[in-house]
Structure formats: structure tokens, C-alpha cells
PDB file of C-alpha atoms in Angstrom:
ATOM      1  CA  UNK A   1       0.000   0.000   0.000  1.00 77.00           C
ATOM      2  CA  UNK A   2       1.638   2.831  -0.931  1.00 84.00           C
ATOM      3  CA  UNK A   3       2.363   5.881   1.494  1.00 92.00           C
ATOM      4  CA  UNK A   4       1.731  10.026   0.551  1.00 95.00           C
ATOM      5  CA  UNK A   5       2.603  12.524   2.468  1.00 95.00           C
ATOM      6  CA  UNK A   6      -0.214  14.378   3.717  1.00 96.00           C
ATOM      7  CA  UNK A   7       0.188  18.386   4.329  1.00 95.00           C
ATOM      8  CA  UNK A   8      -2.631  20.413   5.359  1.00 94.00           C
ATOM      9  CA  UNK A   9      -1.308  24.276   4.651  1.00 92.00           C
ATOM     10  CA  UNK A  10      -2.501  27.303   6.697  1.00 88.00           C
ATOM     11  CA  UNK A  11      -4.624  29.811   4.642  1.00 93.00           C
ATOM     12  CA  UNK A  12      -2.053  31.265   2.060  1.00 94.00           C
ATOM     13  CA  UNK A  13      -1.813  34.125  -0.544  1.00 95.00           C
ATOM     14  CA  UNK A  14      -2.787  33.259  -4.483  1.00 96.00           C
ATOM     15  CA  UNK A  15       0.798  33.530  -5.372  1.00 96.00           C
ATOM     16  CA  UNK A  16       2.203  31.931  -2.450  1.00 94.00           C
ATOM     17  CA  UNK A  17      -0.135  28.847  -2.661  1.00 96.00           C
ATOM     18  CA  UNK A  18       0.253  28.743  -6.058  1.00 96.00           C
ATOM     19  CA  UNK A  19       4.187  28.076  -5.407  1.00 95.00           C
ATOM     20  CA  UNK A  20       3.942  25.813  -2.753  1.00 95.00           C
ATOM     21  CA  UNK A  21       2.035  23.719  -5.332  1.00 96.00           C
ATOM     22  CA  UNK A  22       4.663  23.846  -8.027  1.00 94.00           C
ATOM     23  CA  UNK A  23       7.198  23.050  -4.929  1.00 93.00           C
ATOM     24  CA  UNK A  24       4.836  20.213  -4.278  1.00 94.00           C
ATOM     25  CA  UNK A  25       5.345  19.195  -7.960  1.00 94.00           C
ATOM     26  CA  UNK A  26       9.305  19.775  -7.905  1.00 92.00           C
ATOM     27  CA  UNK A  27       9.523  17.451  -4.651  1.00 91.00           C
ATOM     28  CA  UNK A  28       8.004  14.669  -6.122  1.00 93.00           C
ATOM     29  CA  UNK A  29       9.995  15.168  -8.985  1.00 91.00           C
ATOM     30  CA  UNK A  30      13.297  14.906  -6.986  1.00 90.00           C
ATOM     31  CA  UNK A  31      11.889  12.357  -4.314  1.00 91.00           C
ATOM     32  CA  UNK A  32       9.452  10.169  -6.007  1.00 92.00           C
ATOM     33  CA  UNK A  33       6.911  10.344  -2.811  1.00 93.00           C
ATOM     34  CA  UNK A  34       3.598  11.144  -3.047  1.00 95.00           C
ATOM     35  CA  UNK A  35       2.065  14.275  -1.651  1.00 96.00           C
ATOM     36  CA  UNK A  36      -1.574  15.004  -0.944  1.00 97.00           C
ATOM     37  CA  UNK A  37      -1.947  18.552   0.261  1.00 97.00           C
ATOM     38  CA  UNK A  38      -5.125  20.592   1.972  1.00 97.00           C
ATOM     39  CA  UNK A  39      -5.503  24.275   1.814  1.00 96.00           C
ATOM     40  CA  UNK A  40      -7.317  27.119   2.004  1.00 95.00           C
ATOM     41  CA  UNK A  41      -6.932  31.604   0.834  1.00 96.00           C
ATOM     42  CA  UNK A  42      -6.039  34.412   2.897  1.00 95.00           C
ATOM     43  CA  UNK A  43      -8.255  36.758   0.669  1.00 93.00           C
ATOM     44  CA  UNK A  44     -10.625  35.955  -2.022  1.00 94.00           C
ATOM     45  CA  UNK A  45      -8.564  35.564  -5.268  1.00 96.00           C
ATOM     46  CA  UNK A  46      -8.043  34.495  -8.856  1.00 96.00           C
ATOM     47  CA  UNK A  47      -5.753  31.651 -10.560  1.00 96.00           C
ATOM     48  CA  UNK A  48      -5.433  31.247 -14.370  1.00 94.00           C
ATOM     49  CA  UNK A  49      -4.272  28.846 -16.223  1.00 91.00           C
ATOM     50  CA  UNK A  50      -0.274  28.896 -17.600  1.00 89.00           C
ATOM     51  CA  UNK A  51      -0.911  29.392 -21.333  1.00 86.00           C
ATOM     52  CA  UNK A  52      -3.479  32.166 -20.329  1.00 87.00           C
ATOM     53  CA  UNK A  53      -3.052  35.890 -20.436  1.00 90.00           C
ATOM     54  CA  UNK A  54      -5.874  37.173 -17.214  1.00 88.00           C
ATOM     55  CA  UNK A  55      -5.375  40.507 -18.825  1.00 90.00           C
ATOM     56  CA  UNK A  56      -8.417  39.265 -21.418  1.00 88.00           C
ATOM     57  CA  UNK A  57     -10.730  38.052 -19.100  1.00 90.00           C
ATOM     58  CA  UNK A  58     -10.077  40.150 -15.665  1.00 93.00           C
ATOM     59  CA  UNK A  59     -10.186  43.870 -14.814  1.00 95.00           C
ATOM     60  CA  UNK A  60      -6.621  43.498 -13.171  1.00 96.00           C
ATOM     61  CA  UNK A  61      -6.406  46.939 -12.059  1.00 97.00           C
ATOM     62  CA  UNK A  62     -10.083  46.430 -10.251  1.00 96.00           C
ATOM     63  CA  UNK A  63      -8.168  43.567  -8.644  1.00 96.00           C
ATOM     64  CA  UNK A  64      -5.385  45.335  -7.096  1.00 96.00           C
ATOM     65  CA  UNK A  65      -7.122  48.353  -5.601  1.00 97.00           C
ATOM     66  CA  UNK A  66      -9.501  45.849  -4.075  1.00 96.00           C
ATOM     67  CA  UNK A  67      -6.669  43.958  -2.783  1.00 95.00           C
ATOM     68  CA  UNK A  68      -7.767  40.352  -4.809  1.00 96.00           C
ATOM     69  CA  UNK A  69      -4.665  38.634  -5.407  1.00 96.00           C
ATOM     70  CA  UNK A  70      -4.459  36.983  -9.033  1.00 97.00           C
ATOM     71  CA  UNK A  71      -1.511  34.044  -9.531  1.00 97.00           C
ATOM     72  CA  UNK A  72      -1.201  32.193 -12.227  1.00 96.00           C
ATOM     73  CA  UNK A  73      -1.181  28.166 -12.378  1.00 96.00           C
ATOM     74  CA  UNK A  74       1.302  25.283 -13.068  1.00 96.00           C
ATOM     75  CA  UNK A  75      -1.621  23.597 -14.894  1.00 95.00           C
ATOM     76  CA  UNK A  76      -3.844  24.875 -17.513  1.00 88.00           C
ATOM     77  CA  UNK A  77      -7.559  25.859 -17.748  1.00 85.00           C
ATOM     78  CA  UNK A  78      -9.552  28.883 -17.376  1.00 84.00           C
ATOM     79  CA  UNK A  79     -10.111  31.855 -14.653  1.00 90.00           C
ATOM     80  CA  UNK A  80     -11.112  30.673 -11.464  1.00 91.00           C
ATOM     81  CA  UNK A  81     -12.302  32.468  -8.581  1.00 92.00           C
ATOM     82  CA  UNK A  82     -11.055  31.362  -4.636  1.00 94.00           C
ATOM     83  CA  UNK A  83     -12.733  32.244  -1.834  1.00 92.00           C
ATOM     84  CA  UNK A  84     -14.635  29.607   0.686  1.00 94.00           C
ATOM     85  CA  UNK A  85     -13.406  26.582  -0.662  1.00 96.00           C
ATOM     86  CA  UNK A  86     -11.198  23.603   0.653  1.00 97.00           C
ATOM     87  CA  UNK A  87      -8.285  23.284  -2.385  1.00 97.00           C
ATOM     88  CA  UNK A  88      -6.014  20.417  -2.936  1.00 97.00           C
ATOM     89  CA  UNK A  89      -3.234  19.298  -4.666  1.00 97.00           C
ATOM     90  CA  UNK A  90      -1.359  15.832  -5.078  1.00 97.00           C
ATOM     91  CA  UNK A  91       1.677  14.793  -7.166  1.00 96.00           C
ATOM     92  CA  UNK A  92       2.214  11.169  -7.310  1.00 94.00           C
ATOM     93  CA  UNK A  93       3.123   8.203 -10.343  1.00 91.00           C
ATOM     94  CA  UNK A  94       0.401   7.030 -12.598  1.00 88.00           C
ATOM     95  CA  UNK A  95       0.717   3.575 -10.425  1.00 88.00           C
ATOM     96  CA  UNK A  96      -0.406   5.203  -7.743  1.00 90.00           C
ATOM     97  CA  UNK A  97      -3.524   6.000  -8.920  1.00 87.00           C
ATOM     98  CA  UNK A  98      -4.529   2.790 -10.563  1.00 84.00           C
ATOM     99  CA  UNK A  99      -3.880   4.681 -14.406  1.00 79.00           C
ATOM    100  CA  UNK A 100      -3.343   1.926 -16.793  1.00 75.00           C
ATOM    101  CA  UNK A 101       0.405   1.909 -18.996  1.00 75.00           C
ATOM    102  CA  UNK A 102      -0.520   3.158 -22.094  1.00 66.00           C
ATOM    103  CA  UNK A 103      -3.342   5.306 -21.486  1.00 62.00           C
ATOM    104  CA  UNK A 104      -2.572   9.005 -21.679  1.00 65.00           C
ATOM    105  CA  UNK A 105      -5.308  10.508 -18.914  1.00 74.00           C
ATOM    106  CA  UNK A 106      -7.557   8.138 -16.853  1.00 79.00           C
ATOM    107  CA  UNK A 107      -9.896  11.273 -15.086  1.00 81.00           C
ATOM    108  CA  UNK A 108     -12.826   8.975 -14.748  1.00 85.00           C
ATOM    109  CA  UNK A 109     -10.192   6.950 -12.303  1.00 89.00           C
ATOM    110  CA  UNK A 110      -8.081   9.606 -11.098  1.00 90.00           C
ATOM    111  CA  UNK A 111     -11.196  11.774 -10.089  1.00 92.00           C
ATOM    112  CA  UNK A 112     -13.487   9.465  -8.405  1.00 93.00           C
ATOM    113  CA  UNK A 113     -12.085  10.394  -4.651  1.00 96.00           C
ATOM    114  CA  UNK A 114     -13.573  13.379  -5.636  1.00 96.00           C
ATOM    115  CA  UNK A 115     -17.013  11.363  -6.440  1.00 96.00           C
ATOM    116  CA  UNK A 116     -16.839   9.608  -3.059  1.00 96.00           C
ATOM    117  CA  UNK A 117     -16.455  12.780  -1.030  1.00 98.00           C
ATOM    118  CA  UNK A 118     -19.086  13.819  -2.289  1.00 97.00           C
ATOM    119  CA  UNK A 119     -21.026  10.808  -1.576  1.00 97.00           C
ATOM    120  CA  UNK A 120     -19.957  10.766   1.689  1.00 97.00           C
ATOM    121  CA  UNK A 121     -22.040  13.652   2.248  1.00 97.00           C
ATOM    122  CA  UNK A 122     -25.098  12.285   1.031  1.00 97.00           C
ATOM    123  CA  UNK A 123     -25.191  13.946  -2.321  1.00 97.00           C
ATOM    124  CA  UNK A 124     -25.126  12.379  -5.855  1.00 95.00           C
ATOM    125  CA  UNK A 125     -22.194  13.386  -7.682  1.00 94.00           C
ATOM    126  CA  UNK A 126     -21.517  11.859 -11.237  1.00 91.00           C
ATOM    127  CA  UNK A 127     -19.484  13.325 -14.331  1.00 89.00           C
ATOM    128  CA  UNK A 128     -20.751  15.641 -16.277  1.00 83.00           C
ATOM    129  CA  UNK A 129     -20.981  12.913 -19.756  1.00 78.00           C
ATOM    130  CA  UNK A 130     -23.301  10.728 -17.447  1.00 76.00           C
ATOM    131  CA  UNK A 131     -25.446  13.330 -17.834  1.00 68.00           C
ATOM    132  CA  UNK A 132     -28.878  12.083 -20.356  1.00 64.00           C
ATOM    133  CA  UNK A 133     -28.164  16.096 -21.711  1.00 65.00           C
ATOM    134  CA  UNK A 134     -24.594  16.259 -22.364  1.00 62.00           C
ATOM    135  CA  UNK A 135     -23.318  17.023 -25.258  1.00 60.00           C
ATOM    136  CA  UNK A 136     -19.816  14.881 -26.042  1.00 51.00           C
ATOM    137  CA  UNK A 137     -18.218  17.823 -27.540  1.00 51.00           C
ATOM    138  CA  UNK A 138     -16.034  19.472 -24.636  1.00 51.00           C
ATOM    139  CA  UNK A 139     -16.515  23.328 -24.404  1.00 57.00           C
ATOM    140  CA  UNK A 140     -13.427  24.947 -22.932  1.00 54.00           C
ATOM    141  CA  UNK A 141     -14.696  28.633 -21.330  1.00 57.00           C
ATOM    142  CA  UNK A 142     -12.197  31.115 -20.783  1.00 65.00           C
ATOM    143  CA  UNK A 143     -13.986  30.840 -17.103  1.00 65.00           C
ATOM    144  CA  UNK A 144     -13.414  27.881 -15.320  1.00 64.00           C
ATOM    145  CA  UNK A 145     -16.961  28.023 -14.117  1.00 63.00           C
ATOM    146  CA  UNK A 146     -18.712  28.119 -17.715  1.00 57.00           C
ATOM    147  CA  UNK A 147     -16.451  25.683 -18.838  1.00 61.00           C
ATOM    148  CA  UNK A 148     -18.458  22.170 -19.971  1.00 69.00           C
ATOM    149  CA  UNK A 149     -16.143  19.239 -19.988  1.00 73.00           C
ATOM    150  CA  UNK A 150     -16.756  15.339 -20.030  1.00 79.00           C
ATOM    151  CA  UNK A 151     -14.937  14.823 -16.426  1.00 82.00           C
ATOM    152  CA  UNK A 152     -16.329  18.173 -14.716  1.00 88.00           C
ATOM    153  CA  UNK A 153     -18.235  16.839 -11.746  1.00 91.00           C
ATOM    154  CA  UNK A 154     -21.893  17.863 -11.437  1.00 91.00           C
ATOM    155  CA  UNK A 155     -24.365  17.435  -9.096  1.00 92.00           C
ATOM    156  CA  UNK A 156     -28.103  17.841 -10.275  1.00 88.00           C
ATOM    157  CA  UNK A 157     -27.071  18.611 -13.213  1.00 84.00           C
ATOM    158  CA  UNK A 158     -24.835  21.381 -11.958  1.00 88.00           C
ATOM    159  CA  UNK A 159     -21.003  21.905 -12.277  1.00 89.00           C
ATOM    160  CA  UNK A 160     -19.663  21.781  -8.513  1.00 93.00           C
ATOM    161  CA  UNK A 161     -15.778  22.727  -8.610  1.00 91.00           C
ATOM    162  CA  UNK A 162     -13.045  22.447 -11.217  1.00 88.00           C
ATOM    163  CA  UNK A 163     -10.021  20.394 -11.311  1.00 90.00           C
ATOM    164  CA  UNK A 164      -6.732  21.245 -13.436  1.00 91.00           C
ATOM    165  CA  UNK A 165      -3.432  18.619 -14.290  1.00 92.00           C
ATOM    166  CA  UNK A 166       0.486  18.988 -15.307  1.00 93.00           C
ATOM    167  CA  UNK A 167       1.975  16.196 -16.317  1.00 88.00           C
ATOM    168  CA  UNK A 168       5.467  14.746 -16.823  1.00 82.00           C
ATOM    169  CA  UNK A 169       6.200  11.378 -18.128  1.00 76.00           C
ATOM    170  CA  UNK A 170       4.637   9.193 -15.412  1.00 75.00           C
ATOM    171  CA  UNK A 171       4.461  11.811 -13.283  1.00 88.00           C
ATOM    172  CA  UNK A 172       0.750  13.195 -12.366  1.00 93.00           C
ATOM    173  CA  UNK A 173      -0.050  17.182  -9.950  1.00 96.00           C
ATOM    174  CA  UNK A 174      -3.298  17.755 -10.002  1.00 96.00           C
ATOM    175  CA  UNK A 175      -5.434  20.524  -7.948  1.00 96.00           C
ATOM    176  CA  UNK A 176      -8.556  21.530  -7.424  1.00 95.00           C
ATOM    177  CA  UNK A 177     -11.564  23.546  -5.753  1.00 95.00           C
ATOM    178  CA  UNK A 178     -14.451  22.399  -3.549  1.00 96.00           C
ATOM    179  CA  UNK A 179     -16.373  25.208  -3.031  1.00 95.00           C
ATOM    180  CA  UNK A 180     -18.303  25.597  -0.260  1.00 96.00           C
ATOM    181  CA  UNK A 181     -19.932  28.939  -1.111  1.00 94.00           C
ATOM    182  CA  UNK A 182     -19.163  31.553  -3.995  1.00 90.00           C
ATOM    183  CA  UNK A 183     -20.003  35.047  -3.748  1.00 89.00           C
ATOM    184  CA  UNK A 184     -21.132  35.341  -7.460  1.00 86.00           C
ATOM    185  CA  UNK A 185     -21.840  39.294  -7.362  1.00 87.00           C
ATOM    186  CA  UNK A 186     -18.522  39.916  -5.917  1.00 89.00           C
ATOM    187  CA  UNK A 187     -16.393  37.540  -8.548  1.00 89.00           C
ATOM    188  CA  UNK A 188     -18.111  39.428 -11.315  1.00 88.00           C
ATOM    189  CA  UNK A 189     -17.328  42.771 -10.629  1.00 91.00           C
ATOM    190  CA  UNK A 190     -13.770  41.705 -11.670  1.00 93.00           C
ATOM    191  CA  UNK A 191     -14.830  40.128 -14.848  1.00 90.00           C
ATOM    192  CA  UNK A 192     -14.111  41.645 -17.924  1.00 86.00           C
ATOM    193  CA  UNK A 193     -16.317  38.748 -19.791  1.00 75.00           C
ATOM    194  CA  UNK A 194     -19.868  38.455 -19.073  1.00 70.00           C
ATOM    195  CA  UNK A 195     -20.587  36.022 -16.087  1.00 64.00           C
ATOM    196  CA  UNK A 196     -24.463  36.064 -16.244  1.00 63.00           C
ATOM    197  CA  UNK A 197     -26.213  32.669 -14.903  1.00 62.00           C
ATOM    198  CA  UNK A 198     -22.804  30.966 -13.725  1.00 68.00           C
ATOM    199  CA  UNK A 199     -24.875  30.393 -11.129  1.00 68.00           C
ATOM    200  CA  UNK A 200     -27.610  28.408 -13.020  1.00 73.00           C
ATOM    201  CA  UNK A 201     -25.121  25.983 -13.932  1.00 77.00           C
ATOM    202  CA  UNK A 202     -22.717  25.960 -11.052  1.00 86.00           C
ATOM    203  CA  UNK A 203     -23.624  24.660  -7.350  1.00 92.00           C
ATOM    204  CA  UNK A 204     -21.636  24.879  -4.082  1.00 94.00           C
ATOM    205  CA  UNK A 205     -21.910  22.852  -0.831  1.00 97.00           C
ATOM    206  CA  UNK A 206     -24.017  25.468   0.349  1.00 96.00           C
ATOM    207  CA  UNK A 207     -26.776  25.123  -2.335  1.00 94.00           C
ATOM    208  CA  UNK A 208     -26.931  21.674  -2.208  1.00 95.00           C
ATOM    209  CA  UNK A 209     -26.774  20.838   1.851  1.00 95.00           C
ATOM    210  CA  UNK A 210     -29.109  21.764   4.554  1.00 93.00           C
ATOM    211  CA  UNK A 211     -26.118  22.603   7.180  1.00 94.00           C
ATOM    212  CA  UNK A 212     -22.587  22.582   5.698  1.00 95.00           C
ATOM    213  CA  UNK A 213     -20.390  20.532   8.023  1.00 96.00           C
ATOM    214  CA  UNK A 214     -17.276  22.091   9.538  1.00 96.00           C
ATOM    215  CA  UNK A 215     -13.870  22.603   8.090  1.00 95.00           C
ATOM    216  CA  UNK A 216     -12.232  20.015   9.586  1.00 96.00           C
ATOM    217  CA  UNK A 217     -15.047  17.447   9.132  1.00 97.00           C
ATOM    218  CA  UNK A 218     -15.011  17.892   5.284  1.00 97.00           C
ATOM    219  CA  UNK A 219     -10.939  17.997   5.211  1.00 97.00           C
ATOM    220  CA  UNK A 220     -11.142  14.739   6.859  1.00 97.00           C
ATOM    221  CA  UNK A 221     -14.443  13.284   4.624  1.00 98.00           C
ATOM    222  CA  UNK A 222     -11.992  14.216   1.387  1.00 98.00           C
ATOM    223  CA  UNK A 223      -8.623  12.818   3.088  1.00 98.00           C
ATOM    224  CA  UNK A 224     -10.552   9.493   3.618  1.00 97.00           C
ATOM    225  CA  UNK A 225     -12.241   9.837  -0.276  1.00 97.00           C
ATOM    226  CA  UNK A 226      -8.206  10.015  -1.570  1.00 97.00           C
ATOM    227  CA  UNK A 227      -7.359   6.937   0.684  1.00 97.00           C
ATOM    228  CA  UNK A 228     -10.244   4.591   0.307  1.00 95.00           C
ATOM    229  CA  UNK A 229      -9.877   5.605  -3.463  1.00 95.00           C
ATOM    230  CA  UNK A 230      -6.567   4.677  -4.147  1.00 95.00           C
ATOM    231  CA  UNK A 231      -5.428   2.311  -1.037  1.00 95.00           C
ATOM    232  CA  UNK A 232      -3.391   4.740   0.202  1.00 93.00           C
ATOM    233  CA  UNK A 233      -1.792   5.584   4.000  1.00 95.00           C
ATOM    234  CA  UNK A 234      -0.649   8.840   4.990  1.00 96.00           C
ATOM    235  CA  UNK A 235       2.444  10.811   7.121  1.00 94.00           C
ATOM    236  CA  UNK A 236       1.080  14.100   8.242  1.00 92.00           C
ATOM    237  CA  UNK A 237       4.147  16.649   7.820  1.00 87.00           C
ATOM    238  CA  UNK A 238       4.787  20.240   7.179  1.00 79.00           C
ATOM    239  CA  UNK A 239       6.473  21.138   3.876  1.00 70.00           C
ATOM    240  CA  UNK A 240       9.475  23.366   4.401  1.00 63.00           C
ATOM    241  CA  UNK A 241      11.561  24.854   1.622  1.00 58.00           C
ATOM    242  CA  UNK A 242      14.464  26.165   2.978  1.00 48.00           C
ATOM    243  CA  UNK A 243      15.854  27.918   0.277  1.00 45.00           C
ATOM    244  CA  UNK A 244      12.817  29.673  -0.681  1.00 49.00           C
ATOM    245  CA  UNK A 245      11.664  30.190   3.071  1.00 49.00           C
ATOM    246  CA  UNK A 246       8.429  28.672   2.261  1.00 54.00           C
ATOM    247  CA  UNK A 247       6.428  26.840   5.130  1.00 55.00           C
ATOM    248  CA  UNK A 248       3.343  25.614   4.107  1.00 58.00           C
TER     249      UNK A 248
END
């Protein structure tokens, strides 16, 4: 049974999160150990996606006098907004996961801790081409939120979340968001693109539960998701970088 390294970061600027997740990456480059890490945002903010330019699709200048940080990602995608979410990362081999030799991306496999957390909560979660209404032609949105993808998980019908990868040979980060609320008025005023209905066709754990469990409950619910979905035992530690100073 193979062992990760768990990490649960204290709340974090965009940028700074965003490079203790590419130092997450780098480590399991250099060590070969698998990392699962839990975290949360000092301030509301904005990530976008490596091969993006934010300049398109936010009002950057709204951003800074507002004090919302925007960082951009190791992976790719479109804009997404942070606020009162639980994020995670991992890095870890394609063995790890259970992804076959030979096939390129396995999300239905790789993602389906994300389906039991879910579950574990009482709700039904399934991805978005189980859906009677989908449509098998993926359609990428500049805003992670609007974007309609075959492995986006929805609930009722809804898009809950997003999820991101960067890959290298058999080497698999992913991160993502579980939102438990989203401010929708606020996110748009930064916006440069219209964001009418995203929240029509995206949910949060507050829409869809009756009482949201605490923090700690649903860090735990998701840590047990990752192990029951993969067979996998963890080593709580803090991830120190001494030569950038980073403690996360």
C-alpha cells in the first residue's frame, strides 16, 4: 500500500499557494513520494491557467485596488475564482492512482475520490458525460466556471468545482476547488467577460446541503475519499523549503 505525504497548509496568498504547489510538484519530482496537500486563501482571489493571459478576461487593475490577489497556475484551464473553498493538490506516479500503462489521462479513475467525497455527504455526484443532456463535444470557457467538460463533476445537473493537471512522463499534480460557497456578485465585478447565470449551472456545498459541516469534518471526509480511493496511508508533515523560506 503505498504511502503520501499528507500536508494540510494554513490559509495562504494566491501567489504563495500557487508556489507551494509547483514546490509540491518539484519534490516529487526529486523524491518520487507522493504528496496530498489541503488548503485554504487568505483573501478571495483568482488563478489562471499557464498558457493564459488574465489581462483578457479580468479587470486586473479592479483587482489590485480591491486587494484580490491573481496568480497564475502550473496547470492549464480557465479563470477561477477562490474564496470559501477547501483546495487540494497531489503529485504522485500514474501507479499510484490505478492509471493503466498506455493510457494518456484516466480522469474517470483519477477523479473518483472526488465522487466519493461527495457521496460521503449524502449527495449524488456523477461526471458531467453521465449526464442524459450532455453534449460529447467538450466546451473549454475562458472561465473555469462556464467551462463544460466530459470529467467536470456535477451534481443535479450542476457543475460543482473544477479540477486542473500537469503532467510529466509518469508523473501526475493535479489541484482543485471544492467550493463551499461563492459570492457570485462579488467575482463578477472583476470580470471583464460576461458572467451572467454561472450560477444556473454551477452549485456549491451550500446550495446543495441543509447545514454545511465544519472545516475540519469535510478535510477529513476528502482525506478518507483520496485513501479509500486509491489504497493509500498517509504521514502528516509540514512542507518546508528552505531555500525559498516557504512553510506551508
Amino acid at each position: 500500500m503505498p504511502t503520501f505525504r499528507l500536508i494540510r497548509s494554513k490559509a495562504l496568498g494566491a501567489a504563495r499557494n500557487m508556489a507551494v504547489d509547483e514546490l509540491v510538484y518539484r519534490r516529487y519530482l526529486n523524491e518520487g513520494i507522493g504528496v496530498l496537500r489541503l488548503y485554504s486563501w487568505k483573501n478571495p482571489s483568482f488563478t489562471y491557467g499557464f498558457s493564459q493571459k488574465p489581462d483578457g478576461v479580468l479587470n486586473l487593475a479592479a483587482c489590485a485596488a480591491d486587494g484580490v490577489e491573481v496568480a497564475k497556475r502550473i496547470t492549464g484551464g480557465g479563470v477561477l475564482f477562490h474564496d470559501d473553498e477547501i483546495t487540494y493538490s497531489f503529485a504522485c506516479s500514474k501507479s499510484d492512482v490505478g492509471e493503466p500503462q498506455g493510457v494518456f489521462v484516466d480522469y474517470r479513475n483519477i477523479c473518483r475520490f472526488l465522487i466519493h467525497f461527495y457521496e460521503s455527504l449524502g449527495l449524488r455526484a456523477a461526471f458531467a458525460l453521465s449526464g442524459p443532456d450532455f453534449r460529447w463535444q467538450p466546451a473549454p470557457h475562458e472561465i473555469c466556471s462556464a467551462a463544460h467538460e466530459k470529467y467536470d463533476i456535477v451534481i443535479a445537473g450542476k457543475k460543482i468545482g473544477g479540477h486542473a493537471q500537469k503532467r510529466n512522463r509518469q508523473v501526475i499534480f493535479q489541484h482543485g476547488a471544492i467550493p463551499l460557497r461563492i459570492n457570485w456578485t462579488r467575482a463578477a465585478k472583476y470580470f471583464k467577460v460576461s458572467s451572467a447565470g454561472f450560477s444556473a449551472y454551477a452549485t456549491t456545498l451550500t446550495d446543495e446541503l441543509n447545514e454545511i459541516p465544519p472545516r475540519d469534518v469535510l478535510e477529513q471526509k476528502l482525506i478518507d475519499a483520496f485513501s479509500l480511493a486509491f489504497k493509500i496511508e498517509f504521514i502528516e508533515e509540514a512542507l518546508i523549503d528552505d531555500q525559498a523560506g516557504m512553510v506551508a
